[in-house]
XYZ file of C-alpha atoms in Angstrom:
300
model
C -51.063 17.774 -132.834
C -48.206 17.017 -135.237
C -47.757 19.299 -138.223
C -48.642 18.203 -141.741
C -44.960 18.065 -142.680
C -44.182 15.728 -139.780
C -47.084 13.410 -140.602
C -46.137 13.305 -144.296
C -42.569 12.434 -143.302
C -43.756 9.580 -141.105
C -46.040 8.271 -143.846
C -43.125 8.191 -146.296
C -40.907 6.488 -143.729
C -43.470 3.782 -142.897
C -44.188 3.214 -146.592
C -40.488 2.670 -147.275
C -40.262 0.270 -144.334
C -43.277 -1.654 -145.608
C -41.644 -2.073 -149.021
C -38.491 -3.408 -147.352
C -40.402 -5.905 -145.196
C -42.349 -7.107 -148.250
C -39.103 -7.689 -150.125
C -37.536 -9.487 -147.155
C -40.602 -11.705 -146.865
C -40.308 -12.697 -150.530
C -36.583 -13.426 -150.184
C -37.187 -15.502 -147.042
C -39.950 -17.448 -148.827
C -37.618 -18.307 -151.708
C -34.834 -19.417 -149.372
C -37.283 -21.342 -147.195
C -38.329 -23.601 -150.062
C -34.756 -24.688 -150.736
C -33.956 -25.092 -147.038
C -37.158 -27.073 -146.446
C -36.384 -29.432 -149.312
C -32.884 -30.022 -147.927
C -34.038 -30.929 -144.424
C -36.907 -33.126 -145.645
C -34.441 -35.158 -147.698
C -31.936 -35.385 -144.833
C -34.263 -36.425 -141.987
C -35.048 -40.076 -142.898
C -31.419 -40.929 -143.617
C -30.086 -39.249 -140.468
C -32.753 -40.744 -138.202
C -32.296 -44.268 -139.506
C -28.494 -44.161 -139.425
C -28.418 -42.718 -135.911
C -30.851 -45.321 -134.581
C -28.889 -48.222 -136.038
C -25.526 -46.990 -134.809
C -26.834 -46.038 -131.371
C -28.287 -49.518 -130.905
C -25.074 -51.005 -132.248
C -23.052 -49.081 -129.678
C -25.332 -50.198 -126.872
C -24.990 -53.872 -127.784
C -21.242 -53.950 -128.293
C -19.173 -56.393 -126.284
C -16.313 -55.494 -123.969
C -13.850 -56.190 -126.770
C -15.546 -53.773 -129.132
C -16.398 -50.577 -127.284
C -16.876 -47.362 -129.185
C -14.908 -44.418 -127.856
C -17.945 -42.276 -128.646
C -20.291 -44.303 -126.467
C -18.424 -44.076 -123.154
C -20.696 -42.760 -120.430
C -18.723 -40.797 -117.842
C -19.617 -38.731 -114.828
C -20.562 -35.334 -116.181
C -18.180 -32.679 -114.900
C -17.362 -30.818 -118.136
C -19.898 -30.055 -120.846
C -19.839 -28.683 -124.372
C -23.052 -26.989 -125.493
C -23.486 -26.373 -129.223
C -25.815 -23.381 -129.679
C -27.059 -22.984 -133.253
C -28.447 -19.577 -134.234
C -28.433 -17.421 -137.366
C -25.979 -14.896 -138.728
C -28.633 -12.184 -139.022
C -31.559 -10.921 -136.990
C -35.025 -9.704 -138.011
C -36.432 -13.180 -137.411
C -38.650 -12.562 -134.408
C -37.723 -14.588 -131.311
C -35.761 -17.163 -133.325
C -32.359 -16.477 -131.743
C -33.694 -15.460 -128.340
C -35.421 -18.832 -127.993
C -32.092 -20.626 -128.472
C -30.510 -18.566 -125.698
C -33.483 -19.317 -123.437
C -33.158 -23.007 -124.271
C -29.453 -23.003 -123.368
C -30.149 -21.188 -120.089
C -32.917 -23.655 -119.243
C -30.615 -26.577 -120.048
C -27.882 -25.252 -117.765
C -30.331 -24.544 -114.958
C -31.942 -27.977 -115.285
C -28.961 -30.298 -115.817
C -25.757 -28.451 -115.023
C -26.644 -26.037 -112.261
C -24.080 -27.654 -109.942
C -21.185 -27.288 -112.399
C -18.741 -24.368 -112.193
C -19.118 -21.781 -114.935
C -15.698 -22.626 -116.380
C -16.737 -26.271 -116.830
C -19.394 -25.293 -119.372
C -18.014 -24.515 -122.833
C -20.033 -22.994 -125.663
C -19.567 -23.849 -129.323
C -21.499 -21.134 -131.128
C -22.640 -21.759 -134.688
C -23.958 -18.518 -136.161
C -22.886 -14.923 -135.631
C -25.703 -14.128 -133.221
C -24.670 -16.888 -130.792
C -21.003 -15.933 -131.140
C -21.703 -12.275 -130.305
C -24.118 -13.149 -127.487
C -21.724 -15.403 -125.579
C -18.718 -13.182 -126.308
C -20.453 -10.223 -124.654
C -21.274 -12.339 -121.620
C -17.760 -13.672 -121.214
C -18.760 -17.320 -121.644
C -16.065 -19.911 -122.245
C -16.071 -20.617 -125.979
C -14.312 -22.836 -128.474
C -13.975 -22.301 -132.235
C -15.313 -19.555 -134.484
C -18.198 -20.541 -136.762
C -19.781 -17.152 -137.402
C -20.348 -17.548 -141.137
C -21.383 -21.186 -141.531
C -24.659 -20.164 -143.186
C -22.970 -17.945 -145.768
C -21.991 -21.086 -147.685
C -23.830 -23.887 -145.951
C -22.554 -27.345 -146.783
C -21.523 -30.549 -145.050
C -17.859 -29.541 -145.241
C -18.423 -26.246 -143.421
C -20.209 -28.028 -140.555
C -17.818 -30.966 -140.348
C -15.075 -28.857 -138.746
C -17.326 -27.981 -135.807
C -18.350 -31.625 -135.382
C -14.728 -32.740 -135.346
C -13.885 -30.259 -132.575
C -16.693 -31.678 -130.428
C -15.763 -35.285 -131.193
C -12.056 -34.821 -130.492
C -12.837 -33.025 -127.234
C -15.062 -35.884 -126.087
C -12.572 -38.614 -127.019
C -9.716 -36.778 -125.299
C -11.781 -36.315 -122.134
C -12.037 -32.534 -122.426
C -15.828 -32.881 -122.382
C -17.905 -35.579 -120.730
C -21.043 -34.682 -122.618
C -21.906 -32.759 -125.797
C -25.393 -31.318 -126.244
C -26.943 -29.403 -129.141
C -29.600 -26.680 -128.763
C -31.325 -25.511 -131.940
C -34.645 -24.656 -133.552
C -36.321 -27.689 -135.103
C -38.373 -26.894 -138.190
C -42.041 -27.892 -137.986
C -43.681 -25.557 -140.474
C -43.454 -21.965 -141.663
C -45.132 -20.573 -138.561
C -43.772 -23.010 -135.980
C -40.233 -23.732 -134.812
C -39.576 -25.755 -131.667
C -36.452 -25.567 -129.512
C -34.811 -28.987 -129.471
C -32.165 -30.116 -126.969
C -30.365 -33.181 -128.300
C -27.422 -35.093 -126.846
C -24.730 -35.659 -129.443
C -22.183 -37.440 -127.239
C -21.998 -39.950 -125.715
C -24.137 -41.980 -128.099
C -27.348 -43.233 -126.551
C -30.138 -45.418 -127.978
C -32.707 -43.116 -129.553
C -36.475 -43.298 -129.470
C -38.333 -43.324 -132.740
C -40.142 -40.040 -133.438
C -43.899 -40.290 -133.865
C -43.705 -39.184 -137.501
C -41.276 -41.934 -138.534
C -43.005 -44.768 -140.495
C -43.081 -48.085 -138.692
C -41.402 -49.716 -141.671
C -38.246 -47.713 -140.954
C -38.377 -47.977 -137.156
C -35.236 -49.454 -135.619
C -35.257 -52.574 -133.513
C -32.604 -52.953 -130.824
C -32.957 -56.757 -131.018
C -32.043 -57.050 -134.691
C -29.149 -59.417 -135.261
C -27.032 -57.366 -137.648
C -24.689 -58.944 -140.180
C -21.477 -56.908 -140.250
C -19.420 -56.420 -143.369
C -16.467 -56.006 -143.267
C -16.515 -56.148 -139.429
C -18.098 -54.591 -136.381
C -14.823 -52.823 -135.523
C -14.591 -51.184 -138.941
C -18.195 -50.074 -138.797
C -17.751 -48.491 -135.386
C -14.529 -46.749 -136.340
C -15.820 -45.461 -139.680
C -19.580 -44.997 -139.630
C -20.065 -43.645 -136.117
C -17.854 -40.564 -136.653
C -19.610 -39.978 -139.966
C -22.996 -40.341 -138.288
C -22.104 -37.776 -135.624
C -21.114 -35.259 -138.283
C -24.358 -35.921 -140.115
C -26.353 -35.337 -136.922
C -24.794 -31.923 -136.432
C -25.297 -31.125 -140.102
C -28.961 -32.127 -139.790
C -29.356 -29.808 -136.777
C -27.828 -26.941 -138.759
C -30.193 -27.640 -141.665
C -33.135 -27.671 -139.231
C -31.997 -24.321 -137.863
C -31.525 -22.900 -141.347
C -35.062 -23.823 -142.422
C -36.441 -22.550 -139.126
C -34.634 -19.237 -139.567
C -36.186 -18.559 -142.956
C -39.612 -19.612 -141.700
C -39.311 -17.352 -138.657
C -38.079 -14.427 -140.777
C -40.878 -14.905 -143.297
C -43.458 -14.869 -140.501
C -41.842 -11.877 -138.789
C -41.686 -9.865 -142.018
C -45.299 -10.754 -142.825
C -46.412 -9.440 -139.446
C -44.209 -6.360 -139.842
C -45.791 -5.652 -143.226
C -49.291 -5.960 -141.753
C -48.345 -3.719 -138.827
C -46.931 -1.137 -141.218
C -50.211 -1.205 -143.134
C -52.201 -0.583 -139.955
C -49.856 2.232 -138.988
C -50.229 3.811 -142.432
C -54.011 3.814 -142.036
C -53.711 5.577 -138.697
C -51.181 8.089 -140.042
C -53.301 8.886 -143.108
C -56.306 9.415 -140.868
C -54.231 11.724 -138.677
C -52.963 13.535 -141.786
C -56.492 14.096 -143.097
C -57.700 15.331 -139.715
C -54.717 17.649 -139.376
C -55.210 18.960 -142.891
C -58.931 19.475 -142.277
C -58.175 21.308 -139.045
C -55.647 23.536 -140.835
C -58.165 24.362 -143.592
C -60.879 25.102 -141.037
C -58.491 27.374 -139.164
C -57.614 29.229 -142.373
C -61.301 29.673 -143.246
C -62.032 30.991 -139.768
C -59.137 33.412 -140.047
C -60.391 34.644 -143.428
C -63.951 35.060 -142.140
C -62.723 36.792 -139.008
C -60.546 39.115 -141.074
C -63.434 39.941 -143.421
C -65.739 40.684 -140.490
C -63.105 42.875 -138.868
C -62.582 44.756 -142.146
C -66.332 45.274 -142.570
C -66.623 46.548 -139.012
C -64.025 49.268 -139.652
C -65.949 50.708 -142.583
């Protein structure tokens, strides 16, 4: 049985850990509210814009073909893996890595390893694929330190330029989609080439796109394709990063809540062990005193 000093030391250690996890939970809750507000405001705009432009690309004539909508035989792929900069968020980052592995095994199993390039957003993804010797492009390890559209735009431009130049035939994003505080779902979304999108179930019918709408273009279809489509692609990546950011704080809040509860259960067990150890030590001392008194009386 552990000594009283050892048990007291463990109790102090677990208590300190519990205080840290409580503080981290409160910080994550505060950050989650801001991140949740950001993604809720972004979703309707991004979904509507993407649907319109995807349908526009599909219905273009031979004279007006978007360079971002060209469907080619897939031989080289860019996968954008979006994780966090920090850990202590449960399986948040590990689920992204599993999603990427599942994507490669499902769609690109026949491609050589060198034909699959990783664009890692977040320090955890950067470190993970660096250790495994994966082919990477760009360094976006601190995007979340000062998250804004400008910080994400650089990564989107790398992917877009690579697709237009033929370096990549397809660009796919893998990230955690925010559902609620306790639930984040891995989402695999094709960024390039543009494809007509289905309307999510939670999108109101009043905002649902219709591929048969006869759009009126101002100033012209060419200008819209050349200007709005690149902007839309950057917004889609920014939306994915915002989804991941909200999911991270939700996952960390849940993980720290569970860690706090587990620390409480461990403290109960340790205090029970401490009391039993202390009681056993007192009983032993009493027995030693009684035994000594009886031995002293026997010598008289």
